[in-house]
CSV table of C-alpha atoms and ligand atoms in Angstrom, one decimal:
chain,number,residue,atom,x,y,z
N,235,MET,CA,0.0,0.0,0.0
N,236,ASN,CA,1.2,3.5,-0.8
N,237,LYS,CA,2.6,5.4,2.2
N,238,SER,CA,1.6,8.9,3.1
N,239,VAL,CA,3.9,11.7,4.4
N,240,LEU,CA,3.1,15.0,5.9
N,241,LEU,CA,5.6,17.7,4.9
N,242,ILE,CA,5.7,20.4,7.5
N,243,TYR,CA,7.3,23.7,6.4
N,244,THR,CA,8.4,25.8,9.3
N,245,GLY,CA,10.9,28.1,7.5
N,246,GLY,CA,14.7,28.2,7.2
N,247,THR,CA,17.1,28.7,4.2
N,248,ILE,CA,15.5,25.9,2.3
N,249,GLY,CA,12.5,28.0,1.5
N,250,MET,CA,14.1,31.4,1.5
N,251,LYS,CA,14.4,33.9,-1.4
N,252,GLN,CA,16.8,36.7,-1.9
N,253,ASP,CA,15.4,40.2,-1.6
N,254,PRO,CA,16.4,41.7,-5.0
N,255,VAL,CA,17.3,45.1,-3.4
N,256,THR,CA,19.0,44.2,-0.1
N,257,GLN,CA,20.1,40.7,-1.1
N,258,VAL,CA,19.0,39.5,2.3
N,259,LEU,CA,17.4,36.0,2.5
N,260,GLN,CA,13.8,36.0,3.7
N,261,PRO,CA,11.5,33.1,4.3
N,262,PHE,CA,9.2,32.4,1.4
N,263,ASP,CA,5.8,30.6,1.0
N,264,PHE,CA,5.5,26.9,0.7
N,265,GLU,CA,4.3,26.9,-2.9
N,266,HIS,CA,7.7,28.2,-3.9
N,267,ILE,CA,9.3,24.9,-2.6
N,268,MET,CA,6.8,22.7,-4.3
N,269,ARG,CA,7.4,24.6,-7.6
N,270,GLU,CA,11.2,24.1,-7.3
N,271,VAL,CA,11.0,20.4,-6.7
N,272,PRO,CA,8.7,18.9,-9.3
N,273,GLU,CA,10.3,15.6,-8.5
N,274,LEU,CA,8.0,15.4,-5.5
N,275,LYS,CA,5.2,14.5,-7.8
N,276,LYS,CA,7.0,11.4,-8.9
N,277,PHE,CA,7.2,9.9,-5.5
N,278,GLY,CA,5.3,6.6,-5.0
N,279,CYS,CA,3.8,8.0,-1.8
N,280,LYS,CA,1.2,10.6,-1.0
N,281,ILE,CA,2.6,13.9,0.1
N,282,ASP,CA,0.5,16.5,1.8
N,283,SER,CA,1.9,19.7,3.1
N,284,TYR,CA,1.3,22.0,6.0
N,285,ALA,CA,3.0,25.4,6.4
N,286,PHE,CA,3.5,27.3,9.6
N,287,SER,CA,2.2,30.8,9.6
N,288,PRO,CA,4.3,32.8,9.6
N,289,VAL,CA,7.3,30.7,8.6
N,290,ILE,CA,10.3,31.6,10.6
N,291,ASP,CA,14.1,31.8,10.5
N,292,SER,CA,14.9,29.1,13.1
N,293,SER,CA,16.9,31.6,15.2
N,294,ASN,CA,13.4,32.7,16.3
N,295,VAL,CA,12.3,29.3,17.6
N,296,VAL,CA,10.6,29.6,21.0
N,297,ILE,CA,9.0,27.0,23.3
N,298,GLU,CA,5.5,27.7,21.9
N,299,PHE,CA,6.8,26.7,18.5
N,300,TRP,CA,7.9,23.3,19.8
N,301,VAL,CA,4.5,22.8,21.5
N,302,GLU,CA,2.7,23.7,18.3
N,303,LEU,CA,4.9,21.3,16.3
N,304,ALA,CA,4.4,18.4,18.7
N,305,GLN,CA,0.6,19.0,18.8
N,306,LEU,CA,0.4,19.2,15.0
N,307,ILE,CA,2.2,15.8,14.8
N,308,GLU,CA,-0.1,14.4,17.5
N,309,ASN,CA,-3.2,15.6,15.6
N,310,LYS,CA,-2.1,14.2,12.3
N,311,TYR,CA,-0.4,11.1,13.7
N,312,GLU,CA,-3.0,8.5,12.7
N,313,GLN,CA,-3.4,10.0,9.2
N,314,TYR,CA,0.2,9.7,8.0
N,315,ASP,CA,2.9,7.1,8.0
N,316,GLY,CA,5.7,9.6,8.3
N,317,PHE,CA,6.5,13.3,8.9
N,318,VAL,CA,9.2,15.5,7.3
N,319,ILE,CA,9.9,18.8,9.0
N,320,LEU,CA,11.6,21.5,7.0
N,321,HIS,CA,13.4,23.7,9.5
N,322,GLY,CA,16.3,26.2,9.5
N,323,THR,CA,19.6,24.6,10.3
N,324,ASP,CA,20.6,27.1,13.0
N,325,THR,CA,18.4,25.6,15.8
N,326,MET,CA,17.4,22.3,14.1
N,327,ALA,CA,19.4,20.2,16.6
N,328,TYR,CA,17.5,21.9,19.5
N,329,SER,CA,14.2,21.3,17.9
N,330,ALA,CA,14.9,17.7,17.1
N,331,SER,CA,16.2,17.1,20.6
N,332,MET,CA,13.1,18.8,22.2
N,333,LEU,CA,10.7,16.8,20.0
N,334,SER,CA,12.5,13.6,20.9
N,335,PHE,CA,11.6,14.2,24.6
N,336,MET,CA,8.1,15.5,23.8
N,337,LEU,CA,7.0,12.6,21.5
N,338,ARG,CA,7.1,9.2,23.1
N,339,ASN,CA,6.1,5.7,22.0
N,340,LEU,CA,7.0,6.7,18.5
N,341,GLU,CA,6.3,4.2,15.8
N,342,LYS,CA,6.6,6.5,12.9
N,343,PRO,CA,9.5,8.5,11.4
N,344,ILE,CA,9.8,12.2,12.2
N,345,VAL,CA,12.6,13.5,9.9
N,346,PHE,CA,13.9,17.1,10.2
N,347,THR,CA,15.8,18.5,7.2
N,348,GLY,CA,16.7,21.8,5.7
N,349,SER,CA,19.5,23.2,3.5
N,350,GLN,CA,22.5,25.5,3.4
N,351,LEU,CA,21.4,27.0,0.1
N,352,PRO,CA,17.9,28.0,-0.8
N,353,ILE,CA,16.0,25.4,-2.9
N,354,GLY,CA,15.7,27.7,-5.9
N,355,MET,CA,19.5,28.0,-6.3
N,356,LEU,CA,21.4,26.0,-8.9
N,357,ARG,CA,23.7,24.2,-6.5
N,358,THR,CA,21.2,23.8,-3.7
N,359,ASP,CA,21.6,20.9,-1.3
N,360,GLY,CA,17.9,21.3,-0.4
N,361,LYS,CA,16.5,19.0,-3.1
N,362,GLU,CA,18.6,16.1,-2.2
N,363,ASN,CA,17.9,16.5,1.5
N,364,LEU,CA,14.2,16.8,1.0
N,365,ILE,CA,13.9,13.9,-1.4
N,366,SER,CA,15.9,11.5,0.8
N,367,ALA,CA,14.1,12.7,3.9
N,368,ILE,CA,10.8,11.8,2.3
N,369,GLU,CA,12.1,8.5,1.2
N,370,ILE,CA,13.2,7.7,4.8
N,371,ALA,CA,9.9,8.9,6.3
N,372,SER,CA,8.0,6.6,4.0
N,373,THR,CA,10.1,3.5,4.3
N,374,TYR,CA,8.6,0.5,6.1
N,375,ASP,CA,9.9,-3.0,6.4
N,376,GLU,CA,8.3,-6.3,5.4
N,377,ASN,CA,6.4,-6.4,8.7
N,378,ASN,CA,5.0,-2.9,7.9
N,379,HIS,CA,7.1,-1.3,10.7
N,380,ALA,CA,8.8,2.0,10.1
N,381,MET,CA,12.5,1.6,9.3
N,382,VAL,CA,13.4,4.6,11.5
N,383,PRO,CA,10.7,5.3,14.1
N,384,GLU,CA,12.6,8.1,15.8
N,385,VAL,CA,13.0,11.9,15.7
N,386,SER,CA,15.9,12.3,13.3
N,387,VAL,CA,17.9,14.8,11.2
N,388,PHE,CA,18.8,14.2,7.6
N,389,PHE,CA,21.6,16.2,6.1
N,390,GLN,CA,24.1,15.6,3.3
N,391,ASN,CA,23.6,11.8,2.9
N,392,ARG,CA,23.3,11.0,6.6
N,393,LEU,CA,20.5,10.4,8.9
N,394,TYR,CA,21.3,11.2,12.5
N,395,ARG,CA,19.4,10.7,15.7
N,396,GLY,CA,17.9,14.1,16.5
N,397,ASN,CA,19.1,14.3,20.0
N,398,ARG,CA,22.7,13.3,19.1
N,399,CYS,CA,23.5,15.8,16.4
N,400,THR,CA,24.8,19.3,16.4
N,401,LYS,CA,25.2,22.0,13.8
N,402,TYR,CA,28.9,21.7,13.1
N,403,ASN,CA,29.6,23.8,10.0
N,404,ALA,CA,28.1,27.2,9.1
N,405,ASP,CA,29.1,27.0,5.5
N,406,ALA,CA,29.6,23.4,4.2
N,407,PHE,CA,26.8,21.2,3.0
N,408,GLU,CA,27.9,18.8,5.8
N,409,ALA,CA,26.1,21.1,8.3
N,410,PHE,CA,25.6,18.5,11.0
N,411,ARG,CA,27.6,15.9,12.8
N,412,SER,CA,26.8,13.3,15.5
N,413,PRO,CA,30.2,12.9,17.2
N,414,ASN,CA,29.1,10.5,19.8
N,415,PHE,CA,26.7,8.3,17.9
N,416,PRO,CA,26.8,6.6,14.5
N,417,PRO,CA,24.4,7.7,11.7
N,418,LEU,CA,21.1,5.8,11.6
N,419,ALA,CA,21.3,5.6,7.9
N,420,GLU,CA,23.5,6.6,5.0
N,421,ALA,CA,22.3,7.5,1.5
N,422,GLY,CA,24.4,6.4,-1.4
N,423,ILE,CA,23.0,4.6,-4.4
N,424,THR,CA,20.6,3.1,-2.0
N,425,ILE,CA,19.8,4.1,1.6
N,426,LYS,CA,21.5,1.8,4.0
N,427,TYR,CA,19.8,1.6,7.4
N,428,ASN,CA,21.9,1.0,10.5
N,429,LYS,CA,19.3,-1.2,12.2
N,430,LYS,CA,21.4,-2.1,15.1
N,431,ASP,CA,21.5,1.5,16.3
N,432,ILE,CA,17.9,2.5,15.6
N,433,ILE,CA,15.5,2.4,18.5
N,434,TYR,CA,12.5,0.2,17.8
N,435,PRO,CA,9.5,0.0,20.0
N,436,LYS,CA,9.6,-2.8,22.6
N,437,LYS,CA,5.9,-3.4,21.9
N,438,TYR,CA,4.0,-2.2,18.9
N,439,GLY,CA,0.5,-0.7,19.0
N,440,GLN,CA,1.1,1.7,21.9
N,441,LYS,CA,-0.5,5.1,21.8
N,442,LEU,CA,1.7,8.1,21.0
N,443,GLU,CA,2.3,10.1,24.2
N,444,ILE,CA,3.1,13.8,24.1
N,445,PHE,CA,4.7,15.9,26.8
N,446,THR,CA,4.3,19.6,26.2
N,447,LYS,CA,5.1,20.9,29.6
N,448,VAL,CA,8.4,22.7,29.5
N,449,ASP,CA,10.2,24.7,32.2
N,450,ARG,CA,12.7,27.0,30.7
N,451,ASN,CA,14.4,28.0,34.0
N,452,VAL,CA,17.7,26.6,32.7
N,453,ALA,CA,21.0,28.3,32.1
N,454,VAL,CA,24.3,27.3,30.5
N,455,LEU,CA,27.6,28.3,32.0
N,456,LYS,CA,30.6,27.7,29.7
N,457,ILE,CA,33.8,27.6,31.7
N,458,PHE,CA,36.9,29.3,30.4
N,459,PRO,CA,40.3,30.1,31.9
N,460,GLY,CA,40.0,33.5,33.6
N,461,ILE,CA,36.3,33.3,34.2
N,462,ARG,CA,35.1,35.8,36.8
N,463,LYS,CA,33.5,35.0,40.1
N,464,GLU,CA,30.8,37.7,39.5
N,465,TYR,CA,29.8,36.1,36.2
N,466,VAL,CA,29.5,32.6,37.7
N,467,ARG,CA,27.6,34.0,40.7
N,468,ALA,CA,25.3,35.9,38.4
N,469,VAL,CA,24.4,32.8,36.5
N,470,PHE,CA,23.6,30.8,39.6
N,471,ASN,CA,21.6,33.7,41.0
N,472,THR,CA,19.5,34.2,38.0
N,473,LYS,CA,15.9,34.7,39.2
N,474,ASP,CA,13.9,31.4,39.4
N,475,ILE,CA,16.8,29.4,37.9
N,476,ARG,CA,16.3,25.6,38.6
N,477,ALA,CA,19.1,24.1,36.6
N,478,VAL,CA,22.5,25.0,35.1
N,479,VAL,CA,24.3,23.1,32.4
N,480,ILE,CA,28.0,23.6,33.0
N,481,GLU,CA,30.2,23.1,29.9
N,482,THR,CA,33.5,22.0,31.3
N,483,PHE,CA,36.9,21.2,30.0
N,484,GLY,CA,37.9,17.7,28.6
N,485,SER,CA,36.4,14.9,30.6
N,486,GLY,CA,34.4,17.1,32.9
N,487,ASN,CA,36.9,19.3,34.7
N,488,ALA,CA,36.6,22.8,36.1
N,489,PRO,CA,38.9,25.1,38.0
N,490,SER,CA,39.5,23.9,41.6
N,491,LYS,CA,39.9,27.4,43.0
N,492,SER,CA,38.1,27.7,46.2
N,493,TRP,CA,35.8,30.6,45.1
N,494,PHE,CA,34.6,28.5,42.2
N,495,MET,CA,33.9,25.4,44.2
N,496,GLU,CA,32.1,27.5,46.8
N,497,GLU,CA,29.7,28.9,44.2
N,498,ILE,CA,29.0,25.4,43.0
N,499,GLU,CA,28.4,24.1,46.5
N,500,LYS,CA,26.2,27.1,47.4
N,501,ALA,CA,24.1,26.6,44.3
N,502,SER,CA,23.8,22.8,44.9
N,503,LYS,CA,22.7,23.4,48.5
N,504,LYS,CA,20.1,25.8,47.3
N,505,GLY,CA,18.7,22.9,45.2
N,506,ILE,CA,19.9,24.1,41.8
N,507,ILE,CA,20.5,21.1,39.6
N,508,ILE,CA,24.0,21.2,38.0
N,509,LEU,CA,24.5,19.1,34.9
N,510,ASN,CA,28.1,18.6,33.7
N,511,ILE,CA,28.8,18.2,29.9
N,512,THR,CA,32.0,18.6,28.1
N,513,GLN,CA,33.0,21.5,25.7
N,514,CYS,CA,34.7,18.9,23.5
N,515,LEU,CA,32.7,18.0,20.4
N,516,ALA,CA,33.2,14.3,21.1
N,517,GLY,CA,33.7,12.1,24.1
N,518,SER,CA,32.1,11.9,27.5
N,519,VAL,CA,32.3,13.4,31.0
N,520,ASN,CA,34.0,11.2,33.6
N,521,MET,CA,34.3,13.2,36.8
N,522,SER,CA,36.4,10.5,38.5
N,523,ALA,CA,39.3,10.9,36.1
N,524,TYR,CA,40.9,14.0,37.6
N,525,ALA,CA,40.7,15.7,41.0
N,526,THR,CA,39.3,18.8,39.3
N,527,GLY,CA,36.3,16.7,38.2
N,528,GLN,CA,36.1,14.7,41.4
N,529,SER,CA,35.4,17.8,43.5
N,530,LEU,CA,32.4,18.7,41.2
N,531,LYS,CA,31.0,15.2,41.7
N,532,GLU,CA,31.4,15.5,45.5
N,533,SER,CA,29.4,18.8,45.4
N,534,GLY,CA,26.4,17.0,43.8
N,535,VAL,CA,27.1,17.9,40.2
N,536,ILE,CA,25.4,15.3,37.8
N,537,SER,CA,27.3,13.9,34.9
N,538,GLY,CA,25.7,14.6,31.5
N,539,LEU,CA,28.0,11.9,30.0
N,540,ASP,CA,28.3,12.3,26.2
N,541,SER,CA,25.2,14.6,25.8
N,542,THR,CA,25.2,17.4,23.3
N,543,THR,CA,24.5,20.8,24.7
N,544,GLU,CA,21.2,20.8,22.7
N,545,ALA,CA,20.1,17.5,24.3
N,546,ALA,CA,21.2,18.6,27.8
N,547,ILE,CA,19.2,21.8,27.7
N,548,THR,CA,16.0,20.3,26.2
N,549,LYS,CA,16.2,17.3,28.5
N,550,LEU,CA,16.2,19.7,31.4
N,551,PHE,CA,13.3,21.7,29.9
N,552,HIS,CA,11.3,18.5,29.6
N,553,ILE,CA,12.2,17.0,33.0
N,554,LEU,CA,11.8,20.2,35.0
N,555,GLY,CA,8.5,20.8,33.2
N,556,ASN,CA,7.1,17.5,34.4
N,557,GLU,CA,8.7,16.9,37.8
N,558,SER,CA,9.1,19.0,40.9
N,559,LYS,CA,11.2,16.7,43.2
N,560,ASN,CA,14.9,17.1,42.8
N,561,GLU,CA,15.5,13.5,43.7
N,562,ILE,CA,13.4,12.3,40.7
N,563,ILE,CA,14.9,15.0,38.4
N,564,ARG,CA,18.4,13.8,39.3
N,565,ARG,CA,17.5,10.2,38.6
N,566,LEU,CA,15.9,11.0,35.3
N,567,LEU,CA,18.9,13.1,34.2
N,568,SER,CA,21.1,10.1,34.7
N,569,LYS,CA,18.9,7.9,32.7
N,570,ASN,CA,18.9,7.4,28.9
N,571,LEU,CA,15.4,8.5,28.1
N,572,CYS,CA,15.4,8.3,24.3
N,573,GLY,CA,18.9,7.5,23.1
N,574,GLU,CA,20.4,10.9,24.1
N,575,ILE,CA,23.3,9.5,26.2
N,576,THR,CA,25.5,6.4,26.2
N,577,ILE,CA,25.3,4.5,29.5
I,155,LIG,N1,19.1,31.2,9.6
I,155,LIG,C1,18.6,30.0,8.9
I,155,LIG,C2,17.7,29.3,9.9
I,155,LIG,O1,18.2,28.6,10.7
I,155,LIG,C3,19.7,29.1,8.5
I,155,LIG,C4,19.3,27.9,7.8
I,155,LIG,O2,18.2,27.6,7.5
I,155,LIG,O3,20.2,27.1,7.5
I,155,LIG,O4,16.5,29.4,9.8
């Protein structure tokens, strides 16, 4: 039976057009994309479209946008076999991470894609990305189970788990990388699926669950040599803050100066959750490796292991939005909820 895909256009370079006077790129309407990719009509599956209004540059993504997107998918979930979301690359990894926490019991593919060059341009990467994303979103196996029932990102021949990738290059067509987790699929002459790393439902036929409660009282503190006490203090004393992601050196190390550790301890005692992730693009936090990490651990800092910044922030948004007890929050942060960390 022919599969059906809902193509959701939220904005981003893929659909942008150059203003003839200022040369600035501005989001354009969805018809423009359909006109530029007549190949879409040749697909063996039914493709319907839905455009956000207004379409946005993804730098303008807000929490309400994620809620709208999750609710749209929930409302259309029974009608379609797969979903492709056209989204700006700038915050695509945040949106894909957030949606992975918001949509649970997924049995259908949700594929984010976009492009570095607008779809109307001669050398655009948008066509390839869009066509492969639709193919992936409509691919089911011989048991009629989706090949990739996850929130994913397709970019330049690779399909990544949404909560494992990060925007890596502002210019190249290889805009994304997933340094700590292998691609879920690679597109060459055929699309090869990496089935051993794809998360499949333990039991089929479960109802899609959506979580739209989000608490954004989260901050990120990137550590650097020479960091000032006032700055660290200001972050931990931000009004209503409930959690701080600290981006530390190497395998999770931070300065061992007494003023720094005192700020961490004070915040921890106040009940602020502190999640430690590394500034390195690849690898994991191991707070037992060096004394500078060990003291963080002793102060109650939680290891974010090999989480991306995008996954750490959105995981906190999600957990804080749904839980009030620190004990439960800490336990959930250490758990692999939907493939975002390696345990
Ligand atoms: N600024 C654009 C956006 O994220 C960039 C892109 O689409 O690649 O919406």
